Amino acid sequence: MSTELPPVAPEVLAEAVESLTARLRKKLDDATAACADAAVHEADGSVTFRFGEDALVTLRPGPAGTVTQAGQATCTCLLAPRCLHRAAALGAAPLADAAPPEPAPEPAPEPPAAVPGERETHRTAPVDAGSRSGAGAEAGAEAGAGGASADSAGPAEPVPALTAAQLGAAAALWHAAAEALAAGVTAGGAVVQAELLRAAHTARLAGLPRAEAAALRVVRGLRAARERRTAHRLGDLTGSFRELLHTAGVLAAGTADPALTGTSRRAYTAGGSLQVHGLCREPVLSATGYGGVVTHLLAPDGSRYSISDVRPGGLARARGAGRASVALGGATLDHAGLARGGLRIVGATVSAEGRLGAGRGVKATPLPGAAWADGPAAPLFARPAAEAVAALLAGPADAADAETALIGCDVVVVGAAGDHLLVREARPEAPLLRLLPAHPHPELPHTENLRRIASYPGLRLRVLGRPDLDRAATLRPVAVGPVAGEAYTLRLPDEWLGRADLGYERLQGSHFPPPDTAPEPAAGAGPGPVAEAPDPLADSPLWRVRRLLETGVAGGRRAVAEAARGTAPQTAYGPLRRAGLTAAADLAAALAAEADRRPRDAFGRLADPSPDGYAWAWLAAATHLAAAERSLVAASWTAATPSGASPAVR
């Protein structure tokens, strides 16, 4: 679809598709594909589509550039507004984001009598548990779902029960998601997507923003898969379906967990007086057009905070925001200065996920920066990476903190292997780690910086990054620095305070030590390509379950049934049982059996057309697979390579 078309609100598209007759719905996908490249941009900002001589569709976006009302899409044919032309034009346009969250009113500043330091707020996550920022800024920009604080200063407040409207919305969303899963990408056209969009809009009106965001991600994934976009990954769409079905299913059962219901308002609470120091900054680039920067901050007690500046604007906004002014309490700093400086804040306001608010009563004074080696960040690098990742993986599988936390470690560069940079943590019997770009966009310097680092085998490096919990022993670095006391390490300018933000600064030859200072290669190492590190995910027979689940997402229920008929159960699931993965084998077999269960009555009609049983079987297998892969990822951070079998060379 053309990205130059004005975005359309999901509810407007859903209403247009629902108004079509059954005969017109069958023609909708072809009509949408035919009109995608027929748009004409008019001088007044509207967009027109010509369908023959008697039908002209006009989209007139509002002041924000989005079609948010049905009256902004008109057609001149006799069937309008319940016509195929209007629905096809709306379907050719990209989906608009959900309405941005309205920030909750920030509390009044602290009374003047308060003594600085007495009411210092302790962030919910200590130094090893991470905070929701960075990638969370992107998620917040798209979905507006706030995180729940893990602090427990007092007894937990009772969770209110779901309302009748919320239960109904969750049940409708579950049904729409189950129908979409049974259809798969091949049959998940505009009609199936419209059902999901209508259910998502109902969830939004009922106060379930997280469920709405999950549904929109599935619809966008279905669109990307059907259009065969290069950025589409079937594994991502599979994960989106798992999250949507889990969220809708649990909510429909009456569970009012705040982590599942979410919130459309980011609440700020009084934080008293704070002293924070810059850790690093990283660009934020969203697939839906948002761009900006998030600066990670650290308090002396190890509490995590962040200041983000994310707005519509895409890549240009992400690149330029690195030096944008920090709008906080009159501070005369930009994000580049704050990343290496600090702030003393009076009357601070803090959201549950650690974001600092910019209320009228907030006052901020710049502080000198602190190096990683001797500042509040020093404890980040004192803990083994395996322990930090284990703490993250010990939480719930869908915890946002685990997906966005930053951990630190000192590593030794091994070399490049494919698209990875292989390093080894500077600890005895440490495993090989893979470094991947935090943001792979070619216009951002992450990939180039890692490629340059890979050309210095033996280089000692201090890395601050985000663990990729979907890959074995993989870290996505956002900043690097030299290791104190080492000769063969980075040599950064003094004004950089011992770290380089990989998303904004490009490492040059002068930042690296001379080649003649490189240490002697390890015994047995020699010229040749670097070998890949062991990958327990790739070596595990769990790929059979993953392939079955992805087959269902791509081809629907029928594809799963046909795949199960093609192989004997012992051939398909025997390797799983021999590896001790009997639960995975049982769940995969149950999914295949449920997909093939199509009971019919005496007249040949389906006796049970509901997709609920199949959706529950698919969700059970997907949830178990996610937990099993999570365990393998945890093991990959602790499994050391035997000393006599160094994988430095092939």
XYZ file of C-alpha atoms in Angstrom:
650
model
C 0.000 0.000 0.000
C 1.143 3.532 -0.588
C 2.659 5.179 2.428
C 1.898 8.587 0.864
C -1.818 8.206 1.520
C -3.266 9.827 4.628
C -3.595 7.402 7.555
C -7.104 6.179 8.301
C -8.515 5.604 11.774
C -9.171 1.876 12.333
C -12.821 2.397 13.240
C -13.505 4.312 9.995
C -12.142 1.464 7.882
C -13.974 -1.152 9.933
C -17.299 0.660 9.519
C -16.800 0.980 5.755
C -16.130 -2.750 5.344
C -19.019 -3.760 7.588
C -21.455 -1.748 5.472
C -20.679 -3.797 2.348
C -22.850 -6.646 1.158
C -21.498 -10.187 1.130
C -21.053 -10.008 -2.656
C -18.990 -6.819 -2.461
C -16.843 -8.123 0.395
C -15.595 -10.922 -1.855
C -14.290 -8.313 -4.300
C -12.733 -6.011 -1.717
C -9.171 -7.398 -1.672
C -8.806 -7.168 -5.450
C -10.306 -3.684 -5.515
C -7.971 -2.495 -2.771
C -4.892 -3.812 -4.579
C -6.040 -2.212 -7.839
C -6.471 1.267 -6.373
C -3.300 1.356 -4.271
C -1.283 3.090 -6.994
C -4.119 5.139 -8.494
C -4.135 7.933 -5.928
C -3.960 11.554 -7.092
C -2.899 14.221 -4.605
C -4.871 17.422 -5.043
C -3.718 20.952 -4.298
C -6.090 21.310 -1.332
C -4.494 18.352 0.470
C -7.149 15.814 -0.439
C -6.499 12.525 -2.251
C -8.746 11.201 -5.027
C -9.211 7.761 -6.626
C -10.897 7.321 -10.008
C -13.028 4.179 -10.487
C -14.328 4.369 -14.034
C -16.242 7.417 -15.226
C -18.948 7.635 -12.569
C -17.084 6.908 -9.316
C -14.607 9.291 -7.729
C -13.502 8.660 -4.144
C -12.094 11.605 -2.189
C -10.233 11.393 1.108
C -10.066 14.697 2.987
C -7.850 14.265 6.076
C -8.333 16.497 9.083
C -5.886 19.073 10.457
C -3.663 16.300 11.834
C -3.411 14.681 8.397
C -5.544 11.672 9.365
C -8.974 10.510 8.210
C -10.775 10.199 11.528
C -14.429 10.578 10.503
C -16.597 8.730 8.005
C -17.579 12.012 6.340
C -13.968 12.643 5.345
C -14.196 9.778 2.816
C -16.796 10.285 0.061
C -17.682 8.638 -3.242
C -19.791 9.916 -6.163
C -21.331 6.546 -7.109
C -24.980 5.691 -6.459
C -24.212 3.130 -3.751
C -22.167 5.530 -1.621
C -21.343 5.473 1.211
C -21.918 1.690 1.230
C -19.882 1.141 -1.891
C -16.872 -0.952 -2.820
C -14.933 2.068 -4.109
C -14.930 3.923 -0.803
C -13.997 0.833 1.245
C -11.177 -0.036 -1.174
C -9.703 3.473 -1.036
C -9.779 3.448 2.756
C -8.200 -0.003 2.814
C -5.350 1.145 0.575
C -4.306 3.787 3.112
C -2.122 2.979 6.116
C -3.696 2.500 9.527
C -3.493 5.459 11.861
C -2.075 5.019 15.333
C -4.347 4.932 18.308
C -4.988 8.316 19.837
C -1.931 9.337 21.880
C -2.328 8.936 25.625
C -3.397 11.994 27.504
C -0.847 12.560 30.276
C -2.380 12.477 33.694
C -2.153 15.722 35.631
C 1.212 16.007 37.322
C 1.121 16.527 41.066
C 1.935 19.766 42.773
C 5.582 20.388 43.679
C 6.947 19.518 47.067
C 6.368 22.059 49.864
C 9.271 24.467 50.402
C 9.872 22.996 53.834
C 10.933 19.666 52.373
C 14.626 18.955 52.858
C 16.410 17.772 49.686
C 17.171 14.091 49.944
C 14.652 13.283 52.668
C 11.910 12.338 50.222
C 14.065 10.948 47.483
C 12.010 8.633 45.296
C 13.362 5.140 44.827
C 12.710 3.888 41.312
C 10.908 0.577 41.094
C 13.865 -1.298 39.584
C 17.314 -1.394 41.180
C 20.460 -1.313 39.149
C 20.144 -4.894 37.933
C 16.468 -4.984 37.048
C 16.216 -2.365 34.324
C 13.536 0.118 33.497
C 11.070 0.666 30.739
C 12.722 3.070 28.344
C 14.411 3.126 24.993
C 12.400 0.591 23.080
C 9.647 1.243 25.600
C 9.513 4.834 24.424
C 8.623 3.547 20.991
C 5.977 1.238 22.385
C 4.564 4.050 24.470
C 4.378 6.281 21.432
C 2.461 3.651 19.494
C 0.235 2.101 22.140
C 0.258 4.467 25.079
C 0.214 1.629 27.594
C 1.858 2.512 30.867
C 3.910 0.156 32.955
C 2.986 -0.867 36.458
C 5.318 -0.020 39.302
C 6.940 -2.890 41.118
C 7.441 -0.839 44.254
C 5.582 -2.133 47.264
C 5.802 0.619 49.847
C 2.550 -0.549 51.372
C -0.094 -3.246 51.056
C -1.288 -3.906 47.529
C -4.496 -2.133 46.608
C -7.399 -4.361 45.543
C -7.714 -4.671 41.792
C -11.164 -3.569 40.554
C -13.187 -6.169 38.703
C -13.719 -5.850 34.978
C -16.906 -4.144 33.921
C -19.539 -5.796 31.778
C -18.423 -3.647 28.838
C -14.815 -4.764 29.258
C -15.798 -8.423 29.473
C -17.897 -8.083 26.324
C -15.132 -6.266 24.474
C -12.560 -8.886 25.480
C -14.840 -11.724 24.358
C -15.448 -10.020 21.004
C -11.727 -9.468 20.537
C -10.984 -13.111 21.365
C -13.528 -14.270 18.782
C -12.127 -11.947 16.102
C -8.561 -13.034 16.883
C -9.515 -16.729 16.756
C -11.198 -16.218 13.387
C -8.134 -14.385 12.055
C -5.822 -17.148 13.287
C -7.958 -19.836 11.673
C -7.910 -17.885 8.407
C -4.159 -17.193 8.426
C -2.345 -14.762 6.178
C -3.662 -16.377 2.997
C -7.311 -15.742 3.916
C -6.772 -12.822 6.293
C -7.872 -10.147 3.852
C -9.695 -6.886 4.366
C -12.831 -8.463 5.821
C -10.958 -10.423 8.487
C -8.858 -7.369 9.288
C -11.974 -5.213 9.588
C -13.407 -7.589 12.183
C -10.222 -7.215 14.211
C -10.291 -3.436 13.846
C -13.908 -3.250 15.002
C -13.107 -5.413 18.033
C -10.024 -3.303 18.745
C -12.097 -0.125 18.671
C -14.618 -1.680 21.056
C -11.768 -2.613 23.404
C -10.513 0.952 23.294
C -13.932 2.360 24.182
C -14.149 -0.150 27.047
C -10.833 1.024 28.489
C -8.566 -1.825 27.337
C -5.771 0.014 25.489
C -3.295 -2.850 25.679
C -5.733 -5.217 24.003
C -6.393 -2.620 21.310
C -2.673 -2.143 20.678
C -2.163 -5.909 20.370
C -4.957 -6.151 17.795
C -3.538 -3.277 15.732
C -0.140 -4.975 15.676
C -1.735 -8.144 14.298
C -3.578 -6.191 11.592
C -0.414 -4.387 10.565
C 1.417 -7.715 10.513
C -1.264 -9.278 8.311
C -1.033 -6.364 5.907
C 2.754 -6.571 5.745
C 2.630 -10.322 5.129
C 0.012 -10.088 2.379
C 1.940 -7.277 0.688
C 5.191 -9.250 1.074
C 7.106 -6.341 2.507
C 10.803 -6.933 2.988
C 10.658 -5.982 6.669
C 7.975 -8.578 7.433
C 8.974 -11.533 9.625
C 6.589 -14.423 10.133
C 8.025 -14.957 13.603
C 7.025 -11.431 14.606
C 3.454 -11.959 13.418
C 3.349 -15.261 15.313
C 4.412 -13.449 18.472
C 1.773 -10.770 17.887
C -0.943 -13.419 17.583
C 0.271 -15.075 20.786
C 0.143 -11.789 22.690
C -3.295 -10.883 21.334
C -4.854 -14.263 22.100
C -3.294 -14.365 25.564
C -4.452 -10.851 26.433
C -7.967 -11.285 25.070
C -8.397 -14.774 26.508
C -7.327 -13.847 30.019
C -9.422 -10.668 30.023
C -12.464 -12.515 28.689
C -12.097 -14.925 31.612
C -12.548 -11.994 33.994
C -8.964 -11.346 35.082
C -8.454 -7.641 35.807
C -4.673 -7.684 35.949
C -3.447 -4.086 35.448
C -0.573 -5.462 33.369
C -3.163 -6.778 30.890
C -5.711 -3.983 30.957
C -3.081 -1.247 30.615
C -3.823 2.415 30.966
C -4.350 5.176 28.455
C -3.051 7.821 30.832
C 0.518 8.010 32.026
C 0.196 8.858 35.706
C 2.919 10.893 37.381
C 3.563 10.894 41.099
C 5.571 13.231 43.270
C 9.221 12.277 43.275
C 10.595 14.821 45.730
C 14.196 15.811 45.168
C 16.337 13.750 42.833
C 19.917 13.664 41.669
C 20.451 11.814 38.386
C 23.449 11.281 36.117
C 23.429 10.584 32.406
C 24.083 7.014 31.317
C 23.662 7.205 27.529
C 21.209 8.259 24.840
C 19.762 6.300 21.971
C 17.551 7.077 18.989
C 13.959 5.898 18.897
C 12.591 4.983 15.481
C 9.101 3.534 15.155
C 7.633 1.640 12.224
C 4.586 3.915 12.446
C 6.458 7.161 11.831
C 7.564 8.242 15.302
C 11.124 9.364 15.908
C 13.122 10.894 18.716
C 15.565 10.175 21.477
C 15.563 8.708 24.962
C 18.266 9.574 27.475
C 18.852 7.015 30.201
C 19.618 8.343 33.669
C 20.861 6.757 36.855
C 20.493 7.872 40.475
C 23.256 7.291 43.050
C 21.180 4.507 44.626
C 20.942 2.679 41.285
C 17.377 3.719 40.434
C 16.690 4.092 36.708
C 15.032 7.089 35.073
C 14.667 8.394 31.557
C 13.761 11.512 29.620
C 12.345 10.940 26.161
C 11.444 13.205 23.275
C 9.471 11.122 20.761
C 7.183 12.701 18.175
C 6.013 12.044 14.623
C 8.842 12.611 12.181
C 10.534 9.289 11.525
C 14.233 9.026 10.765
C 14.901 12.760 10.453
C 13.370 13.346 13.860
C 15.381 10.496 15.424
C 18.655 11.814 14.031
C 18.076 15.426 15.007
C 16.611 14.829 18.449
C 19.975 13.723 19.824
C 20.875 17.388 20.302
C 17.403 18.720 21.047
C 16.942 20.743 24.217
C 15.785 18.944 27.340
C 12.424 20.360 28.376
C 12.666 19.807 32.117
C 12.503 22.465 34.804
C 14.313 25.136 32.825
C 17.488 23.054 32.475
C 19.872 24.520 29.884
C 21.002 21.144 28.541
C 20.414 19.224 25.366
C 20.184 15.426 25.264
C 23.822 15.129 24.217
C 24.906 17.117 27.262
C 22.539 15.339 29.615
C 23.804 11.897 28.491
C 27.229 12.873 29.890
C 26.068 15.257 32.571
C 23.513 15.224 35.335
C 20.634 17.062 36.953
C 19.573 17.994 40.444
C 15.773 18.102 40.339
C 13.460 19.646 42.919
C 9.754 18.789 42.864
C 10.317 15.919 40.447
C 7.394 14.016 38.962
C 7.938 10.411 37.920
C 5.775 7.980 35.971
C 5.514 4.312 36.908
C 8.025 3.354 34.220
C 10.586 5.890 35.441
C 9.975 8.776 33.044
C 10.572 12.207 34.433
C 7.768 14.703 33.929
C 8.115 18.378 33.048
C 5.479 19.941 35.271
C 5.349 23.630 36.083
C 6.677 23.068 39.590
C 9.739 21.100 38.481
C 13.102 22.850 38.886
C 16.315 21.365 37.497
C 19.958 22.420 37.871
C 22.761 20.903 35.732
C 25.425 18.806 37.458
C 28.886 17.754 36.281
C 29.032 14.440 34.502
C 30.502 11.234 35.910
C 32.474 8.573 34.052
C 31.204 5.029 33.933
C 34.206 3.723 35.836
C 33.764 5.757 39.011
C 30.211 7.120 38.853
C 26.840 5.618 39.731
C 27.146 3.385 36.666
C 30.079 1.404 38.090
C 27.847 -1.301 39.702
C 26.285 -1.950 36.294
C 29.517 -3.522 35.101
C 30.412 -5.322 38.342
C 27.761 -8.012 37.991
C 28.190 -10.882 35.495
C 25.939 -10.487 32.493
C 24.515 -13.970 33.036
C 23.220 -12.989 36.478
C 21.631 -9.799 35.157
C 19.894 -11.664 32.328
C 18.749 -14.409 34.711
C 17.106 -11.748 36.875
C 15.269 -10.409 33.826
C 14.168 -13.840 32.653
C 12.924 -14.738 36.133
C 10.084 -12.254 35.694
C 6.877 -12.766 33.687
C 7.397 -13.703 30.051
C 5.700 -10.532 28.838
C 7.244 -8.114 31.307
C 8.140 -4.891 29.530
C 11.103 -4.300 31.842
C 12.749 -7.499 30.615
C 12.459 -6.348 27.013
C 13.933 -2.866 27.541
C 16.442 -3.214 30.391
C 20.058 -2.185 29.947
C 22.888 -4.326 31.291
C 26.636 -3.743 31.256
C 29.653 -5.974 30.847
C 33.332 -5.890 29.888
C 34.112 -7.951 26.794
C 36.971 -8.974 24.520
C 36.337 -8.734 20.768
C 36.643 -12.071 18.940
C 35.625 -10.946 15.449
C 32.778 -10.839 12.953
C 30.729 -13.925 12.070
C 28.039 -13.276 9.494
C 25.915 -10.361 10.648
C 27.102 -10.791 14.259
C 30.012 -9.377 16.191
C 31.291 -12.109 18.490
C 32.741 -11.109 21.841
C 33.585 -12.936 25.039
C 32.843 -11.520 28.451
C 36.085 -10.793 30.311
C 35.446 -13.461 32.928
C 36.755 -16.994 33.366
C 34.796 -19.635 31.434
C 32.487 -16.991 29.955
C 30.413 -17.880 26.869
C 30.617 -16.164 23.516
C 28.120 -13.344 23.106
C 26.656 -11.998 19.889
C 26.417 -8.236 19.408
C 23.751 -7.020 16.994
C 22.859 -3.417 16.072
C 20.309 -1.908 18.440
C 18.789 -0.124 15.442
C 19.679 -1.727 12.089
C 18.530 1.227 9.971
C 21.389 2.012 7.539
C 21.112 5.758 8.183
C 21.930 5.241 11.857
C 25.555 4.470 12.785
C 24.999 1.343 14.897
C 25.900 -1.150 12.160
C 28.898 0.830 10.943
C 30.276 1.167 14.473
C 30.002 -2.558 15.163
C 31.658 -3.363 11.832
C 34.608 -1.134 12.717
C 34.918 -2.665 16.201
C 34.963 -6.152 14.641
C 38.167 -5.283 12.779
C 40.086 -5.103 16.087
C 40.242 -8.668 17.494
C 41.399 -8.719 21.092
C 40.068 -5.208 21.788
C 38.776 -4.830 25.339
C 35.490 -3.002 25.494
C 32.957 -1.870 28.043
C 29.474 -2.417 26.617
C 26.092 -1.134 27.753
C 23.287 -2.819 25.888
C 19.883 -4.419 25.827
C 19.740 -8.240 25.879
C 17.733 -9.742 23.040
C 15.625 -12.295 24.892
C 14.485 -13.936 21.654
C 18.021 -14.961 20.644
C 20.721 -17.025 22.278
C 23.315 -14.943 24.188
C 22.658 -11.804 22.142
C 23.200 -8.225 23.242
C 22.228 -5.091 21.340
C 24.683 -2.402 22.501
C 23.611 1.233 22.726
C 26.906 2.621 24.083
C 30.510 1.482 24.478
C 33.565 2.721 26.345
C 37.149 1.823 27.231
C 38.097 -0.575 30.018
C 40.112 1.188 32.703
C 43.663 -0.075 33.118
C 43.782 -1.885 29.754
C 46.236 -0.877 27.027
C 44.389 -2.337 24.044
C 41.082 -0.544 24.428
C 39.222 2.472 23.055
C 40.826 5.895 23.228
C 37.941 8.315 23.275
C 38.148 12.129 23.578
C 38.150 13.482 27.118
C 34.921 15.389 26.549
C 33.122 12.107 25.827
C 33.650 11.045 29.458
C 34.612 7.515 28.537
C 31.665 6.408 26.415
C 30.327 6.669 22.880
C 26.618 6.568 22.033
C 26.519 4.136 19.103
C 23.333 5.643 17.699
C 24.719 9.176 17.403
C 28.527 9.054 17.335
C 30.681 7.377 14.711
C 33.853 5.712 15.887
C 36.910 6.753 13.865
C 40.371 5.249 13.490
C 41.784 7.667 16.059
C 39.434 6.200 18.661
C 41.147 2.800 18.449
C 44.598 1.745 19.698
C 47.469 1.255 17.238
C 47.578 -2.235 15.698
C 51.078 -2.885 17.038
C 49.722 -2.797 20.604
C 47.375 -5.734 19.968
C 47.865 -8.717 22.296
C 49.209 -12.003 21.017
C 46.484 -14.311 19.632
C 45.355 -17.179 21.830
C 47.007 -20.566 21.469
C 45.597 -22.432 18.510
C 44.157 -19.319 16.900
C 45.208 -18.408 13.406
C 44.019 -16.680 10.282
C 40.619 -17.637 9.023
C 36.931 -16.851 9.518
C 35.530 -16.671 13.001
C 33.265 -19.557 13.919
C 29.704 -19.056 15.036
C 28.955 -19.424 18.717
C 26.836 -22.421 19.766
C 23.136 -21.675 19.422
C 20.922 -23.844 21.639
C 17.786 -22.463 19.981
C 18.905 -23.479 16.504
C 20.168 -26.876 17.700
C 16.999 -27.734 19.637
C 14.212 -29.787 17.995
C 11.797 -27.112 19.190
C 12.032 -25.699 15.680
C 9.436 -28.330 14.731
C 6.870 -26.744 17.034
C 7.833 -23.266 15.846
C 7.388 -24.290 12.233
C 3.965 -25.793 12.974
C 2.825 -22.583 14.694
C 4.143 -20.378 11.895
C 2.494 -22.651 9.344
C -0.794 -21.961 11.073
C -0.217 -18.219 10.988
C 0.752 -18.260 7.315
C -1.781 -20.742 5.953
C -4.439 -20.937 8.627
C -6.063 -23.925 10.256
C -6.244 -25.913 7.032
C -2.470 -25.666 6.531
C -1.810 -27.082 10.005
C -4.164 -29.991 9.346
C -2.543 -30.766 5.994
C 0.970 -30.551 7.451
C 0.014 -33.030 10.169
C -1.430 -35.472 7.624
C 1.746 -35.454 5.568
C 4.021 -36.989 8.229
C 3.657 -39.757 10.755
C 3.443 -38.592 14.396
C 6.578 -40.529 15.323
C 8.539 -38.849 12.523
C 7.235 -35.388 13.377
C 7.430 -35.468 17.173
C 9.812 -38.350 17.909
C 12.871 -36.035 18.088
C 11.046 -33.878 20.621
C 10.280 -36.848 22.863
C 13.812 -38.246 22.563
C 15.144 -34.857 23.648
C 12.903 -34.941 26.721
C 10.515 -32.296 25.361
C 7.437 -34.445 25.850
C 5.139 -31.550 26.752
C 6.039 -29.749 23.529
C 5.386 -32.926 21.550
C 2.003 -33.477 23.234
C 0.894 -29.886 22.646
C 1.979 -29.972 19.001
C 0.119 -33.254 18.469
C -2.973 -31.825 20.169
C -2.818 -28.742 17.924
C -2.570 -30.865 14.793
C -5.464 -33.055 15.924
C -7.647 -30.052 16.742
C -6.851 -28.440 13.387
C -8.000 -31.603 11.615
C -11.142 -32.011 13.750
C -13.999 -30.892 11.537
C -17.099 -32.860 12.660
C -20.049 -32.699 10.275
C -23.712 -33.550 10.609
C -25.771 -35.849 8.388
C -26.115 -33.099 5.772
C -22.366 -32.434 5.556
C -22.506 -29.200 7.489
C -19.909 -28.372 10.155
C -21.257 -29.429 13.527
C -18.832 -27.171 15.417
C -17.753 -24.199 13.273
C -16.330 -22.256 16.217
C -12.542 -21.651 15.998
C -12.219 -21.429 19.794
C -10.880 -24.951 20.313
C -8.238 -24.499 17.634
C -7.233 -21.081 18.996
C -6.818 -22.443 22.528
C -4.735 -25.369 21.257
C -2.544 -22.991 19.222
C -2.142 -20.621 22.170
C -1.178 -23.451 24.523
C 1.538 -24.665 22.150
C 2.766 -21.114 21.497
C 2.922 -20.251 25.198
C 4.836 -23.423 26.027
C 7.238 -22.806 23.149
C 7.930 -19.261 24.347
C 8.687 -20.532 27.863
C 10.934 -23.328 26.578
C 12.867 -20.978 24.314
C 13.199 -18.553 27.191
C 14.879 -21.290 29.236
C 17.290 -22.032 26.400
C 18.136 -18.347 26.093
C 18.906 -18.217 29.821
C 21.174 -21.267 29.491
C 23.034 -19.711 26.553
C 24.285 -16.892 28.788
C 25.876 -19.342 31.230
C 27.103 -22.171 28.976
C 30.853 -21.618 28.663
C 32.892 -22.988 25.768
C 35.312 -25.733 26.936
C 38.814 -24.413 27.319
C 40.221 -26.935 24.884
C 37.718 -26.161 22.123
C 38.030 -22.465 21.445
C 35.693 -21.357 18.657
C 37.903 -18.413 17.756
C 38.599 -19.904 14.337
C 36.791 -22.434 12.178
